[in-house]
XYZ file of C-alpha atoms in Angstrom:
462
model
C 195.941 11.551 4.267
C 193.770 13.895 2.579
C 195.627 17.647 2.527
C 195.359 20.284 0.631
C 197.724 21.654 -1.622
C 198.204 24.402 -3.984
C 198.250 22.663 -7.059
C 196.300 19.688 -7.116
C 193.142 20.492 -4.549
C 190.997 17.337 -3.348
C 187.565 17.038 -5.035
C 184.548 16.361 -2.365
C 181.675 14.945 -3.336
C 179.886 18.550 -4.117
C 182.473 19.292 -6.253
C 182.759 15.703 -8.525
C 178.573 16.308 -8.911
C 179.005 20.087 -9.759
C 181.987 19.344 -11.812
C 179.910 16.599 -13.648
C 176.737 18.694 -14.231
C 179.611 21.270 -16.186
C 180.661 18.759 -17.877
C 177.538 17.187 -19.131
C 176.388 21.041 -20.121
C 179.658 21.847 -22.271
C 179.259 17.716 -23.833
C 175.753 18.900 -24.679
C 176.475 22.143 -26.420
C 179.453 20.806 -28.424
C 177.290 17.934 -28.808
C 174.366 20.091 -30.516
C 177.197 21.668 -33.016
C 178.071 18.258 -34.374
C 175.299 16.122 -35.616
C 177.495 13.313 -36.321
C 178.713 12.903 -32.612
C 175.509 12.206 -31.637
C 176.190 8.323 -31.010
C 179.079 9.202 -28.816
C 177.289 11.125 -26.632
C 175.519 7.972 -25.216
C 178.609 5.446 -25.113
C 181.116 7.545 -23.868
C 182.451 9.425 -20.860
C 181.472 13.010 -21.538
C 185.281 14.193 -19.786
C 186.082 12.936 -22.989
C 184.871 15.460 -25.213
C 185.274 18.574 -23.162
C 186.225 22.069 -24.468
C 188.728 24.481 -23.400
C 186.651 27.019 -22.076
C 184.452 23.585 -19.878
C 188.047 22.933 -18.470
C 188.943 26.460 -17.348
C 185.063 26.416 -16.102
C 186.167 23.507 -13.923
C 189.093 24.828 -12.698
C 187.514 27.965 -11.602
C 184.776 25.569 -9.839
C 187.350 23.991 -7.910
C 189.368 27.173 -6.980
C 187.006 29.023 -5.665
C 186.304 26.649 -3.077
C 188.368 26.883 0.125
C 190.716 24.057 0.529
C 190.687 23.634 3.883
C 186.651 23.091 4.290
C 187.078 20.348 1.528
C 189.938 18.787 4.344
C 187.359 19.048 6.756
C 184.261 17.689 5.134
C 187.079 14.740 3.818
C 188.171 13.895 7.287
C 184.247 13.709 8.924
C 183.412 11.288 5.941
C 185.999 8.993 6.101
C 185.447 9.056 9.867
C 181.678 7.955 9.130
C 182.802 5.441 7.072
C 185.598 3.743 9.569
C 183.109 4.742 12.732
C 180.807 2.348 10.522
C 182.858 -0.575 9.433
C 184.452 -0.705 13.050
C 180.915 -1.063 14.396
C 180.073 -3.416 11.987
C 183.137 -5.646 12.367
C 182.905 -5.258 16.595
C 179.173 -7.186 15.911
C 180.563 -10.057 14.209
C 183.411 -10.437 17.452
C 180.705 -9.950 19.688
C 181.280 -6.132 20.285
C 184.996 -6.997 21.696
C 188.353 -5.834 19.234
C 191.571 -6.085 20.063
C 194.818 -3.988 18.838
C 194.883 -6.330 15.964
C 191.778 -5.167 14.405
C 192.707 -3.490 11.396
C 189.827 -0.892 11.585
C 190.567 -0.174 14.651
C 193.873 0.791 13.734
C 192.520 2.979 10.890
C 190.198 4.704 13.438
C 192.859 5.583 15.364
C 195.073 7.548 12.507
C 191.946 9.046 11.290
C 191.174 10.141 15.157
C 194.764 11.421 15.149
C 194.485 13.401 11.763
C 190.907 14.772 13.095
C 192.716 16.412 16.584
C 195.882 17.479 14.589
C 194.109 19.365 11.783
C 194.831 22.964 11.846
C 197.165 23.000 14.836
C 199.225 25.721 15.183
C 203.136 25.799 14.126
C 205.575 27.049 16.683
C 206.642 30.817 16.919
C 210.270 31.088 15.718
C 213.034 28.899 15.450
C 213.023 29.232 19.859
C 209.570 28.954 21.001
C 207.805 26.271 21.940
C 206.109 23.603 19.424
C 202.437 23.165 19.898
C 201.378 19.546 20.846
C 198.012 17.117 20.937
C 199.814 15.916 23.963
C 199.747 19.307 26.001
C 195.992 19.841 24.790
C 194.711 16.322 26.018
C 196.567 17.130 29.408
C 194.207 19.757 30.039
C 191.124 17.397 30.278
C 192.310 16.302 33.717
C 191.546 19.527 35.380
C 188.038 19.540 34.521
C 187.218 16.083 35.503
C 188.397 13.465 37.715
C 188.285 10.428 35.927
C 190.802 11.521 33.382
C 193.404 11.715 36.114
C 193.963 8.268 35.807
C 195.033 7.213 32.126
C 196.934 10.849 32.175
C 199.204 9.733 35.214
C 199.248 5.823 33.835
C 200.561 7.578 30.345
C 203.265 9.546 32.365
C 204.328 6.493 34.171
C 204.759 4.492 30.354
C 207.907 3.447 29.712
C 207.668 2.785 26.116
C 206.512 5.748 25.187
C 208.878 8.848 24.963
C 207.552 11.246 22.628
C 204.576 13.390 23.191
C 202.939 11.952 19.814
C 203.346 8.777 21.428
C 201.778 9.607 24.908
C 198.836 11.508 23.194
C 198.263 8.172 21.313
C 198.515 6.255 24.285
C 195.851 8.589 25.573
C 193.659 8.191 23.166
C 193.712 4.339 23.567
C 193.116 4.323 27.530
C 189.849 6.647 26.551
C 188.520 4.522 24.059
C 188.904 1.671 26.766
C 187.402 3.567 28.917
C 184.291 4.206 27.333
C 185.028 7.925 27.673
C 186.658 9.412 24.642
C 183.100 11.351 23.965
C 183.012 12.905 27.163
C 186.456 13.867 27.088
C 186.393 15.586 23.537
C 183.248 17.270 24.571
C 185.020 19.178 27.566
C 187.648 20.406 25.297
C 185.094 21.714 22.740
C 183.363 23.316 25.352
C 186.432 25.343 26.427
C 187.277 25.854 22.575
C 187.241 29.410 22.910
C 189.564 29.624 26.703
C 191.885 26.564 25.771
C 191.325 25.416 22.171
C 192.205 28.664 20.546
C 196.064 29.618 21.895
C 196.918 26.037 20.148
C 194.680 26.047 17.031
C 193.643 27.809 14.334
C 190.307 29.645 13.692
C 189.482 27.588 10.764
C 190.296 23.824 12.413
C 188.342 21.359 12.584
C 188.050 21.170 16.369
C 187.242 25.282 16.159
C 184.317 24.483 14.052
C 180.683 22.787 14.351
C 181.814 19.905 12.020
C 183.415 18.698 15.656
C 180.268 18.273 17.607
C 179.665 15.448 14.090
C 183.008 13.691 15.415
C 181.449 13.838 19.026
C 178.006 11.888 17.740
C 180.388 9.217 16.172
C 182.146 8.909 19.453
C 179.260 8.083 21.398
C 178.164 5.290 19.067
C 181.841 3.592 20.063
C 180.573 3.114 23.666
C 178.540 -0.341 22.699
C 182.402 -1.782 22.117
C 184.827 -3.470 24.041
C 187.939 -2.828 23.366
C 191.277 -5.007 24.763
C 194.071 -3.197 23.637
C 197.942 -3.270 25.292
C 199.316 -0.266 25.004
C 202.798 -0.867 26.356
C 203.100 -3.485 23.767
C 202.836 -0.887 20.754
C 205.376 1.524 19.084
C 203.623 4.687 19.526
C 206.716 6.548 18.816
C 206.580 5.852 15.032
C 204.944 6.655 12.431
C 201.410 4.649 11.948
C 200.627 2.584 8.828
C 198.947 3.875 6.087
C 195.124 3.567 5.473
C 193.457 1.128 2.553
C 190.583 2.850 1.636
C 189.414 -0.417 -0.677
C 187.687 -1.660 2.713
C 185.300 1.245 2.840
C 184.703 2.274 -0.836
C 182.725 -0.955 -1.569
C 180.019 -1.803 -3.989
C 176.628 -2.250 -2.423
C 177.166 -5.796 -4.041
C 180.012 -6.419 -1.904
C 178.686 -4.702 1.012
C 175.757 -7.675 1.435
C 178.287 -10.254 2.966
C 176.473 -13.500 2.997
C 176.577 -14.318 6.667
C 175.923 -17.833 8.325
C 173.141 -18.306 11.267
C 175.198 -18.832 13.833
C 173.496 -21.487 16.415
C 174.505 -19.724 19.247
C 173.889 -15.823 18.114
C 171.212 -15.428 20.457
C 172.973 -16.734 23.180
C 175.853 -14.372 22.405
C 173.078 -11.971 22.583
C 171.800 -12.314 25.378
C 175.009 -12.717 27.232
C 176.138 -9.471 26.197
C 173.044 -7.860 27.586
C 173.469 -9.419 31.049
C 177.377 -7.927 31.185
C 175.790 -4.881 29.990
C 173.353 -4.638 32.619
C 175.913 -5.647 35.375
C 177.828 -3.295 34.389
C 175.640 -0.192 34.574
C 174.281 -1.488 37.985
C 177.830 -1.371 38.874
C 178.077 2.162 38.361
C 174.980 2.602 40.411
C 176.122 1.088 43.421
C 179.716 2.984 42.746
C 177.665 6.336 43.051
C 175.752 5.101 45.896
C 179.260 3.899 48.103
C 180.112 7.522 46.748
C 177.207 9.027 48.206
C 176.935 7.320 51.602
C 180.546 8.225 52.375
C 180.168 11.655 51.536
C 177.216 11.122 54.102
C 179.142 9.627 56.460
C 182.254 12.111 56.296
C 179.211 14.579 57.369
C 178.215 13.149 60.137
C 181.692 12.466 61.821
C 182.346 15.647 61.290
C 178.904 17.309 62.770
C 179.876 14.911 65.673
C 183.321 15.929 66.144
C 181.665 19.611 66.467
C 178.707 18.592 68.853
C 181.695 16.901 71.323
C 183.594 20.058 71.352
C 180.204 22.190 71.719
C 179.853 19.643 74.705
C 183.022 20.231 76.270
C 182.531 24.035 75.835
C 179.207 23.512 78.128
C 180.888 21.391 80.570
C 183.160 24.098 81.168
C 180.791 26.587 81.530
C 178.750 24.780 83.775
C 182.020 24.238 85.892
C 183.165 27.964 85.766
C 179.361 28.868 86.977
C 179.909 26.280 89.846
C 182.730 28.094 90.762
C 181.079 31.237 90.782
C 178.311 30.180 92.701
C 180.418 28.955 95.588
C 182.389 32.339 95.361
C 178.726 34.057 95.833
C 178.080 32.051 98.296
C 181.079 32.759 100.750
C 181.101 36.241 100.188
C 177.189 36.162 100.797
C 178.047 34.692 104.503
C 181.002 37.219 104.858
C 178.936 39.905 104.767
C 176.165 38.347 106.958
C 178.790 38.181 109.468
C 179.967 41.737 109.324
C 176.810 42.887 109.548
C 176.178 41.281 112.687
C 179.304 42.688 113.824
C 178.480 45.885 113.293
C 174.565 45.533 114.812
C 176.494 44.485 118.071
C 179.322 47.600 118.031
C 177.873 50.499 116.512
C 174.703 53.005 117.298
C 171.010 52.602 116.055
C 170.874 54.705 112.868
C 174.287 53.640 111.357
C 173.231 50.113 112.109
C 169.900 50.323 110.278
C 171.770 51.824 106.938
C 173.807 49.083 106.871
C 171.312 46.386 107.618
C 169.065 47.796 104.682
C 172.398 47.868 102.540
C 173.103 44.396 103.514
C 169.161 43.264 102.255
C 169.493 44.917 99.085
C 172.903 43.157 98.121
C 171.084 39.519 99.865
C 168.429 40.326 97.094
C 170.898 40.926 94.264
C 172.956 38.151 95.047
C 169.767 36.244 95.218
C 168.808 37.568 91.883
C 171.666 36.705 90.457
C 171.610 32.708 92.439
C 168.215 32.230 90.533
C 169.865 33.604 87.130
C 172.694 31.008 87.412
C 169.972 28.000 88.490
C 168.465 28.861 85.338
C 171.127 29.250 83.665
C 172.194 25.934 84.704
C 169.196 24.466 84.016
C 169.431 25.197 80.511
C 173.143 23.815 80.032
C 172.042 20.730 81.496
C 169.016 20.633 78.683
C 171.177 21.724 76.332
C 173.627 18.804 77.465
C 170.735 15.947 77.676
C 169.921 16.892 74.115
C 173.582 17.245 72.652
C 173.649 13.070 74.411
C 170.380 12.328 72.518
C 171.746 13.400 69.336
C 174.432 11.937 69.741
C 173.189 8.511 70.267
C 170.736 8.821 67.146
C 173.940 10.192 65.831
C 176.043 6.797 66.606
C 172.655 4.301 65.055
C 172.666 6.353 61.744
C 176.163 5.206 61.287
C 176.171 2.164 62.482
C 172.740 1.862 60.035
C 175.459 3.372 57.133
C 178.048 0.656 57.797
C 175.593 -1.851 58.193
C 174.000 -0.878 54.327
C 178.058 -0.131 53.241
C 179.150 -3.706 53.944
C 175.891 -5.105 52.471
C 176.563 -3.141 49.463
C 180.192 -4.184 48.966
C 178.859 -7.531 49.115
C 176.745 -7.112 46.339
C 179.335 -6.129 44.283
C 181.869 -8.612 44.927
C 179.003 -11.273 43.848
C 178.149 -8.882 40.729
C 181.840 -9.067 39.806
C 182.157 -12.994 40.600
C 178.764 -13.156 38.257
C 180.362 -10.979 35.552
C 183.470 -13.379 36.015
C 181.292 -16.191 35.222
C 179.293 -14.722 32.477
C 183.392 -13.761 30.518
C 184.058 -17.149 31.294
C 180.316 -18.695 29.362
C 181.431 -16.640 26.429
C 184.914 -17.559 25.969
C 183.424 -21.371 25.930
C 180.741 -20.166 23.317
C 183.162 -18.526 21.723
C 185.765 -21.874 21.831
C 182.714 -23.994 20.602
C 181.861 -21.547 17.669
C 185.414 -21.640 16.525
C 185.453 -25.696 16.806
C 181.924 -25.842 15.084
C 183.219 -23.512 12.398
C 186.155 -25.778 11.750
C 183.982 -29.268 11.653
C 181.467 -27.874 9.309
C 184.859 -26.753 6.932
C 186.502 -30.389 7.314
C 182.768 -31.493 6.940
C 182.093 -29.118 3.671
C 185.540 -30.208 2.218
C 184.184 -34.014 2.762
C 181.560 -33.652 0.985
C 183.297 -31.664 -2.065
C 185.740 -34.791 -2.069
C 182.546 -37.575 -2.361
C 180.916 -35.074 -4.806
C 184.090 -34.891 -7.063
C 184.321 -39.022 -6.971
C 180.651 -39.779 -7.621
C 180.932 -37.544 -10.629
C 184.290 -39.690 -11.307
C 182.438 -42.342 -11.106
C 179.227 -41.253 -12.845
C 181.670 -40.421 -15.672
C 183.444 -43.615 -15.890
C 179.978 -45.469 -15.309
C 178.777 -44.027 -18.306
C 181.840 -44.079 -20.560
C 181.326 -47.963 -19.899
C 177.753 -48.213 -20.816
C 178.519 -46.964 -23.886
C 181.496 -49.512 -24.593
């Protein structure tokens, strides 16, 4: 893979055109000193007449640019180039590739070079070694959908290593259509997370990341089937033939058949795509009402004990208003009692003390009838709500079931639709092979007529 060394530094494309426009200058001028090499200029390569001093010129060219910004600006254009042949080659499969794709395969060592470039060693011969695997394990705590493939990588029992694991990462992302996302939380945290594990001049530190983000996106339109527990992720991967994406534009126009059934490829494609976005909208709406419903049990649970709270109130107040009520006749009695026994004036006090406590405690009988009154409101409306309570769910399991039946008939449709293009897909391949028997046929009758032209003519002449 492209790295840069001390001796021999890579060459971007900035360099080979500043390195040519050097070259062309020092041809000229040695050019202009020679008349007689005048008619070499024009047929040869002008490296091949190049002076000392344009070679030393050259050398400072390429020195003084910083190898590790010529690694980066390598890695995001061969990742353009694979993002585009991978796209290109998904169209021709119907947007579906499989493990054996070998573009697909290159994509994922470039991916793999891309998050590994400028990662940080480990501190002494003791500390710790810094991993992709510990970085991509982050990714889980800022979203919940990446819970999943991380525990379902744990759980592999293939893989051992952590280069392995983060591979097998990587895979379950692409599959789920969420590698883009994912690398955009981590360069969002670059500066809390990405930064103890890489350093300041990586590619993932830098803006040439948010590029590798945009070419992540555009792999959403693919389906990709891959079995991870099948694969050594352990080793080593292969090694990348750059002949497949350094093509002549010649070579680039493939001359392609018309398929018969392209448009009905097409259009199939475009129906599973549509099912499954609607799928994700009635996900988020099943989401939704049960956040809804969770809600409501829970306001109900608190109206019921709000309702027992008043019962008991209204039963403590019943008790006190019996209490009142005895001890209001008590004293009635005693009074009487004491009317009957004692003299005029001591009687009279405590007949007027008597009428003021009747009027208090009557005070306070109204106050508790109100009071009363009020629970019991209180209570008719708590039952109210909580009818209107019980409909809206009912109405919530009622729309819940109908939705879950819509999706088990989406799914059954989507079923059906795989199905259709598998049987396209069969009667392509069969197609394909008829018109090759058919085109080999008719090479065979070609080759004997002009046999027999040949020997037609060879006898006209005897």
């Amino acid at each position: 893979m492209a790295s840069a060394c001390s001796e021999d530094l890579p060459i971007s494309p900035i360099d080979t055109t500043s390195v040519t426009e050097s070259v062309n200058s020092s041809g000229s001028k040695s050019l202009s000193r020679s008349p007689s090499n005048s008619s070499i200029k024009e047929d040869r390569w002008p490296a091949l007449i190049i002076s000392k001093e344009s070679r030393t010129g050259v050398r400072r060219v390429i020195k003084s640019r910083d190898p590790v910004m010529i690694e980066r600006s390598n890695l995001v254009n061969i990742s353009k180039l694979i993002v585009k042949e991978l796209i290109e080659t998904s169209l021709k499969y119907g947007r579906m590739l499989d493990s054996d794709s070998m573009p697909l395969q290159h994509f994922f060592i470039v991916l793999e070079h891309v998050l590994r470039h400028g990662l940080k060693p480990k501190k002494g011969l003791l500390g710790p070694k810094k991993e992709l695997w510990d970085i991509l394990q982050f990714v889980e705590k800022y979203t919940i959908e990446a819970q999943d493939i991380t525990s379902s990588v744990r759980d592999l029992p293939t893989v051992r290593t952590h280069m392995g694991r983060a591979r097998a990462w990587l895979r379950l992302a692409l599959m789920q259509k969420k590698l883009a996302d994912y690398l955009k939380i981590l360069i969002d945290h670059k500066e809390d997370l990405l930064s103890e594990y890489f350093e300041p001049d990586a590619l993932m530190m830098s803006d040439e990341a948010i590029v590798i983000m945009g070419l992540l996106v555009g792999l959403n339109v693919i389906d990709c089937n891959l079995c991870v527990k099948e694969e050594d992720l352990d080793c080593q991967q292969g090694v990348i033939d750059f002949s497949l994406y350094l093509r002549s534009s010649n070579q680039c126009s493939e001359s392609s058949e018309d398929d018969l059934d392209h448009d009905n490829m097409t259009t199939v494609l475009d129906q599973k795509n549509y099912i499954e976005e609607l799928n994700r909208h009635l996900n988020a709406t099943v989401t939704n009402l049960q956040a809804k419903v969770e809600t409501l049990t829970t306001t109900n649970a608190l109206m019921k004990e709000d309702l027992a709270i008043a019962k008991n109130n209204i039963l403590s107040l019943y008790d006190e208003n019996t209490n009142l009520k005895k001890e209001l006749g008590l004293d009635v009695n005693a009074d009487r009692i004491d009317e009957g026994g004692g003299g005029g004036e001591t009687g009279q006090t405590k007949k007027s003390e008597t009428n003021s406590e009747v009027e208090e405690l009557k005070v306070q009988l109204e106050n508790e009838r109100r009071q009363r009154q009020e629970t019991e409101k209180e209570l008719s409306l708590q039952i109210s709500l909580k009818a209107e309570m019980e409909v809206a769910m009912k109405l919530l399991e009622k729309d819940i079931h109908e939705k879950q039946d819509t999706i088990v008939s989406l799914r059954r449709q989507l079923d059906d639709i795989k199905l259709i293009n598998l049987e396209m897909y069969k009667k392509l391949q069969e197609c394909e092979s008829s018109l090759k028997h058919k085109t080999e046929l008719i090479t065979k009758l070609e080759a004997k007529t002009f046999a027999m032209t040949d020997t037609i003519q060879k006898m006209d002449e005897k």
